[in-house]
Amino acid sequence: MNNLSVDHLTGIKDLSKEDIDLIFKTADSFKEVINRPIKKVPSLRDITIANIFFENSTRTKLSFELAEKRLSADILNFSASGSSVKKGETLIDTVNNILSMKVDMVIMRHPNPGAALFLSQKVNAKIINAGDGTHEHPTQALLDAYSIREKLGVVQGKKVVIVGDILHSRVALSNIYCLQKLGAEVMVCGPTTLIPKDMHLLNVKISHNLREALEWCDVANMLRIQSERQEISYFPSLREYSMQFGLNKEILNSLSKEIVVMHPGPINRGVEITSDVADSKQSIILNQVENGVAIRMAVIYLLAAKIDR
Ligand code: CP
């Protein structure tokens, strides 16, 4: 298969296993490119991409921008702060104005779940979801699974626990879809209040005991508490959360086998993970960031192939 089955990347839910395999195969080639002295290919010289971010971002925004530059695309950067969104302009009007400048593809982060899908149905450009509220963050899940494959050889059959604020996490949902499509077993672990009530419908294991979850897994993906999305308290204090669900060296060293530690970032050091774990040999956090560029190059390249030129 040389083509994606989708015209936009709004979520992992819509991708087939073959789509994910194709993205990984393409990312393998781009990873080789970005490790060369000349890290650039001319593939998208005729393509213009707008990065429109209605929410804060460090990794995703920079990673997409670098991926676009490595592919030789022309780039427009838009952030909602400082834009006419503050004067009441709608999402569709904002994007249609950007598209009238002959833009071919839009990478969007937005606080509303479903915003990327909505846009893909309303405008004439390829859309990539860079995170839509608490819904999906597809390129994060792709780079996470790719990093597991790189570290452990395969994803099929591996046991992955996602620990933390599952309720407010787009990374958790996209990871669950992606890992299951690739044949991994998934567990979520956290306080009862931070695990959605219908989680069992996604065919994942559920634990409220960090040690038990870590003994079960091959890989632990530690998530931060998304305080900015919490209007009420879900646990007594960050200190108590950290005592029950924070990953520290003492727990890690006491496990019966060596596990791989991941985190999508941004890290809240001392809350969900201690510095000695985040910076340890078992952590692949910075490999995830490196792989993010290759994965995003692959997704952009494969969707650009579907543009009528
Ligand atoms: N992992 C991630 O989405 O990080 P940013 O919010 O910094 O983009």
Coordinates of C-alpha atoms and ligand atoms in Angstrom, one line a residue:
M1 CA 0.0 0.0 0.0
N2 CA 1.4 3.4 -1.0
N3 CA -1.5 5.7 -0.1
L4 CA -3.2 6.5 3.1
S5 CA -6.9 5.4 3.3
V6 CA -7.8 8.9 4.7
D7 CA -7.7 12.4 3.2
H8 CA -7.1 14.1 6.5
L9 CA -5.5 13.1 9.9
T10 CA -8.2 14.0 12.4
G11 CA -7.7 11.0 14.7
I12 CA -6.1 7.6 15.0
K13 CA -9.6 6.1 15.2
D14 CA -10.0 6.5 11.4
L15 CA -6.6 4.9 10.5
S16 CA -6.2 1.2 9.6
K17 CA -3.2 -0.9 10.7
E18 CA -1.9 -0.6 7.1
D19 CA -2.1 3.2 7.3
I20 CA 0.0 3.1 10.5
D21 CA 2.5 0.7 9.0
L22 CA 2.8 3.0 5.9
I23 CA 3.4 6.0 8.1
F24 CA 6.1 4.1 10.1
K25 CA 7.8 2.9 6.9
T26 CA 7.8 6.4 5.5
A27 CA 9.1 7.8 8.8
D28 CA 12.0 5.3 8.7
S29 CA 13.2 6.9 5.4
F30 CA 12.8 10.4 6.8
K31 CA 14.6 9.5 10.1
E32 CA 17.5 8.6 7.9
V33 CA 17.3 11.9 6.1
I34 CA 17.2 14.0 9.3
N35 CA 20.3 12.3 10.5
R36 CA 22.3 13.2 7.4
P37 CA 24.6 16.3 7.3
I38 CA 22.0 17.8 4.8
K39 CA 18.7 17.2 6.6
K40 CA 16.4 18.5 3.8
V41 CA 14.6 17.0 0.8
P42 CA 12.8 19.0 -1.9
S43 CA 9.7 16.8 -1.8
L44 CA 7.1 19.6 -1.0
R45 CA 8.6 22.6 -2.7
D46 CA 5.2 23.4 -4.3
I47 CA 3.2 23.0 -1.1
T48 CA 2.1 25.7 1.4
I49 CA 1.2 24.7 5.0
A50 CA -0.4 26.8 7.7
N51 CA 0.2 25.9 11.3
I52 CA -2.7 27.4 13.3
F53 CA -2.5 27.0 17.1
F54 CA -5.4 28.1 19.3
E55 CA -3.7 26.5 22.4
N56 CA -0.2 26.6 23.7
S57 CA 2.4 24.2 22.4
T58 CA 6.2 23.7 22.5
R59 CA 7.0 20.3 21.1
T60 CA 4.1 19.8 18.6
K61 CA 4.4 23.3 17.0
L62 CA 8.2 23.2 16.7
S63 CA 8.2 19.6 15.5
F64 CA 5.6 20.3 12.7
E65 CA 7.4 23.4 11.7
L66 CA 10.7 21.6 11.5
A67 CA 9.1 18.7 9.6
E68 CA 7.7 21.2 7.0
K69 CA 11.1 22.9 6.6
R70 CA 12.8 19.6 6.2
L71 CA 10.4 18.8 3.4
S72 CA 11.0 22.2 1.8
A73 CA 7.3 23.4 2.1
D74 CA 6.4 27.1 2.5
I75 CA 5.0 27.8 5.9
L76 CA 2.6 30.2 7.6
N77 CA 2.4 30.4 11.4
F78 CA -0.7 31.6 13.1
S79 CA -1.4 31.7 16.9
A80 CA -4.8 32.8 18.2
S81 CA -3.3 35.2 20.7
G82 CA -2.6 38.4 18.7
S83 CA -5.0 37.4 15.9
S84 CA -8.4 38.7 14.9
V85 CA -10.0 35.7 16.7
K86 CA -9.8 38.1 19.6
K87 CA -12.2 40.4 17.6
G88 CA -14.8 37.7 17.2
E89 CA -13.8 36.1 14.0
T90 CA -15.0 32.4 13.6
L91 CA -12.8 29.4 13.1
I92 CA -14.2 28.8 9.5
D93 CA -13.7 32.5 8.6
T94 CA -10.2 32.5 10.0
V95 CA -9.3 29.4 8.1
N96 CA -11.0 30.4 4.8
N97 CA -9.1 33.7 4.9
I98 CA -5.8 31.8 5.4
L99 CA -6.8 29.3 2.6
S100 CA -7.5 32.2 0.1
M101 CA -3.8 32.9 0.3
K102 CA -3.4 29.6 -1.6
V103 CA -2.6 27.3 1.4
D104 CA -2.8 23.5 0.7
M105 CA -2.7 22.0 4.2
V106 CA -3.6 23.2 7.7
I107 CA -2.1 21.8 10.9
M108 CA -4.4 22.8 13.8
R109 CA -4.4 22.6 17.6
H110 CA -7.7 23.7 19.1
P111 CA -9.3 23.4 22.6
N112 CA -12.6 22.0 21.2
P113 CA -12.9 18.2 20.7
G114 CA -14.0 17.6 17.1
A115 CA -12.6 20.9 15.8
A116 CA -10.3 19.2 13.3
L117 CA -13.0 16.9 11.9
F118 CA -15.4 19.9 11.6
L119 CA -12.8 21.9 9.7
S120 CA -12.0 18.9 7.4
Q121 CA -15.7 18.9 6.4
K122 CA -15.9 22.6 5.8
V123 CA -12.8 23.7 4.0
N124 CA -10.9 22.7 0.9
A125 CA -7.5 21.8 2.3
K126 CA -5.8 18.8 4.0
I127 CA -6.3 18.9 7.7
I128 CA -3.9 17.5 10.4
N129 CA -5.1 17.5 14.0
A130 CA -2.3 18.7 16.3
G131 CA -4.5 18.1 19.4
D132 CA -8.3 18.9 19.8
G133 CA -9.2 19.5 23.4
T134 CA -9.6 16.2 25.4
H135 CA -10.2 14.2 22.2
E136 CA -7.3 13.1 20.1
H137 CA -3.6 13.9 19.4
P138 CA -2.9 11.5 16.6
T139 CA 0.7 12.4 15.7
Q140 CA 1.7 12.1 19.4
A141 CA 0.3 8.5 19.5
L142 CA 2.1 7.7 16.2
L143 CA 5.4 8.9 17.5
D144 CA 4.9 7.1 20.8
A145 CA 4.2 3.8 19.1
Y146 CA 7.0 4.3 16.7
S147 CA 9.4 5.0 19.6
I148 CA 8.2 1.7 21.3
R149 CA 8.8 -0.2 18.1
E150 CA 12.3 1.4 17.9
K151 CA 13.2 0.5 21.5
L152 CA 11.6 -3.0 21.7
G153 CA 11.6 -4.1 18.1
V154 CA 7.9 -4.6 17.9
V155 CA 4.7 -3.2 19.3
Q156 CA 2.6 -6.4 18.8
G157 CA 2.2 -8.2 22.1
K158 CA 3.8 -5.5 24.3
K159 CA 2.0 -4.4 27.5
V160 CA 1.7 -0.6 27.8
V161 CA 0.3 1.2 30.8
I162 CA -0.8 4.8 30.5
V163 CA -0.6 6.5 34.0
G164 CA -2.3 9.7 35.2
D165 CA -5.0 12.0 34.1
I166 CA -6.7 9.8 31.6
L167 CA -10.0 11.8 31.8
H168 CA -8.6 15.0 30.3
S169 CA -6.0 13.4 28.0
R170 CA -6.1 13.4 24.2
V171 CA -2.8 11.6 24.3
A172 CA -4.3 8.6 26.2
L173 CA -7.2 8.1 23.8
S174 CA -5.0 8.3 20.6
N175 CA -2.5 6.0 22.3
I176 CA -5.1 3.4 23.1
Y177 CA -6.4 3.4 19.5
C178 CA -3.0 3.3 18.0
L179 CA -1.5 0.6 20.3
Q180 CA -4.5 -1.6 20.0
K181 CA -4.4 -1.4 16.2
L182 CA -0.8 -2.5 16.4
G183 CA -1.6 -5.5 18.7
A184 CA -0.4 -4.2 22.0
E185 CA -2.3 -4.7 25.3
V186 CA -3.2 -1.4 27.1
M187 CA -3.8 -0.6 30.7
V188 CA -4.8 2.7 32.2
C189 CA -3.8 3.6 35.8
G190 CA -4.8 6.5 38.0
P191 CA -7.2 7.7 40.6
T192 CA -10.8 6.6 40.1
T193 CA -11.8 10.2 39.5
L194 CA -9.4 10.6 36.6
I195 CA -10.5 7.5 34.7
P196 CA -13.6 7.9 32.5
K197 CA -16.5 5.8 33.6
D198 CA -16.9 4.2 30.2
M199 CA -13.2 3.3 29.8
H200 CA -14.0 -0.5 29.9
L201 CA -15.8 0.0 26.5
L202 CA -12.3 0.6 24.9
N203 CA -11.2 -2.9 25.9
V204 CA -8.4 -1.7 28.2
K205 CA -7.4 -3.0 31.6
I206 CA -7.9 -0.6 34.5
S207 CA -5.8 -0.3 37.7
H208 CA -5.7 2.1 40.6
N209 CA -2.4 0.7 41.9
L210 CA 0.8 2.0 40.3
R211 CA 3.0 -0.8 41.6
E212 CA 0.7 -3.5 40.2
A213 CA 0.4 -1.7 36.9
L214 CA 4.2 -1.3 36.6
E215 CA 4.8 -5.0 37.4
W216 CA 2.4 -5.9 34.6
C217 CA 3.8 -3.6 31.8
D218 CA 6.7 -3.5 29.4
V219 CA 6.3 0.3 28.9
A220 CA 4.9 3.0 31.2
N221 CA 3.7 6.2 29.6
M222 CA 3.4 8.8 32.3
L223 CA 1.0 11.7 31.8
R224 CA 0.8 15.0 33.5
I225 CA -2.1 16.3 35.5
Q226 CA -4.0 18.7 33.1
S227 CA -4.8 21.3 35.7
E228 CA -5.8 23.8 33.0
R229 CA -8.7 21.5 32.0
Q230 CA -9.9 20.8 35.6
E231 CA -12.6 23.0 37.0
I232 CA -12.9 21.0 40.2
S233 CA -10.4 19.0 42.4
Y234 CA -10.0 15.4 41.4
F235 CA -7.7 14.4 44.3
P236 CA -6.8 16.0 47.7
S237 CA -3.4 17.5 46.7
L238 CA -0.6 17.2 44.1
R239 CA 1.6 15.9 46.9
E240 CA -0.9 13.0 47.6
Y241 CA -1.3 12.3 43.9
S242 CA 2.5 12.1 43.6
M243 CA 2.8 9.8 46.6
Q244 CA 0.3 7.3 45.0
F245 CA 0.9 7.7 41.2
G246 CA 4.2 9.4 40.8
L247 CA 7.0 7.3 39.3
N248 CA 10.2 7.5 41.3
K249 CA 13.6 5.6 41.2
E250 CA 12.7 3.6 44.3
I251 CA 9.6 2.0 42.7
L252 CA 11.4 1.6 39.3
N253 CA 14.4 -0.2 40.9
S254 CA 12.2 -2.5 42.9
L255 CA 10.3 -4.0 39.9
S256 CA 11.1 -7.5 38.9
K257 CA 12.0 -6.4 35.3
E258 CA 13.4 -3.3 33.5
I259 CA 10.6 -1.3 31.9
V260 CA 10.7 1.5 29.3
V261 CA 9.6 4.9 30.6
M262 CA 7.8 7.4 28.3
H263 CA 6.2 10.9 28.7
P264 CA 4.6 13.0 25.9
G265 CA 5.7 16.3 27.7
P266 CA 5.5 18.8 29.1
I267 CA 6.8 17.1 32.3
N268 CA 5.9 18.3 35.7
R269 CA 9.0 17.0 37.5
G270 CA 8.4 15.8 41.0
V271 CA 4.6 15.3 40.3
E272 CA 4.0 12.4 37.9
I273 CA 7.7 11.6 37.4
T274 CA 10.9 12.4 39.3
S275 CA 13.9 13.9 37.6
D276 CA 16.1 10.9 38.2
V277 CA 13.6 8.7 36.3
A278 CA 12.9 11.2 33.5
D279 CA 16.6 11.5 32.9
S280 CA 17.5 7.8 33.4
K281 CA 18.6 5.2 30.8
Q282 CA 15.1 3.7 31.0
S283 CA 13.5 6.9 29.7
I284 CA 13.0 7.4 26.0
I285 CA 11.4 10.8 26.4
L286 CA 13.9 12.7 24.1
N287 CA 13.8 9.9 21.6
Q288 CA 10.0 10.5 21.4
V289 CA 10.7 14.1 20.5
E290 CA 13.3 13.2 17.9
N291 CA 11.0 10.7 16.3
G292 CA 8.2 13.3 16.3
V293 CA 9.9 15.1 13.4
A294 CA 10.2 12.0 11.2
I295 CA 6.6 10.9 12.0
R296 CA 5.2 14.4 11.1
M297 CA 7.3 14.5 7.9
A298 CA 5.8 11.1 7.0
V299 CA 2.2 12.2 7.7
I300 CA 2.6 15.5 5.9
Y301 CA 4.3 13.8 2.9
L302 CA 1.6 11.1 2.6
L303 CA -1.3 13.6 2.8
A304 CA 0.4 16.0 0.4
A305 CA 0.4 13.1 -2.1
K306 CA -3.4 13.4 -2.1
I307 CA -3.5 17.1 -3.1
D308 CA -4.7 17.8 -6.6
R309 CA -1.8 19.7 -8.1
Ligands
CP1 N1 3.3 16.6 23.7 C1 2.8 17.7 23.4 O1 1.7 17.8 22.7 O2 3.5 18.8 23.8 P1 3.1 20.3 23.5 O3 1.8 20.7 24.2 O4 4.3 21.1 24.0 O5 3.0 20.5 22.0

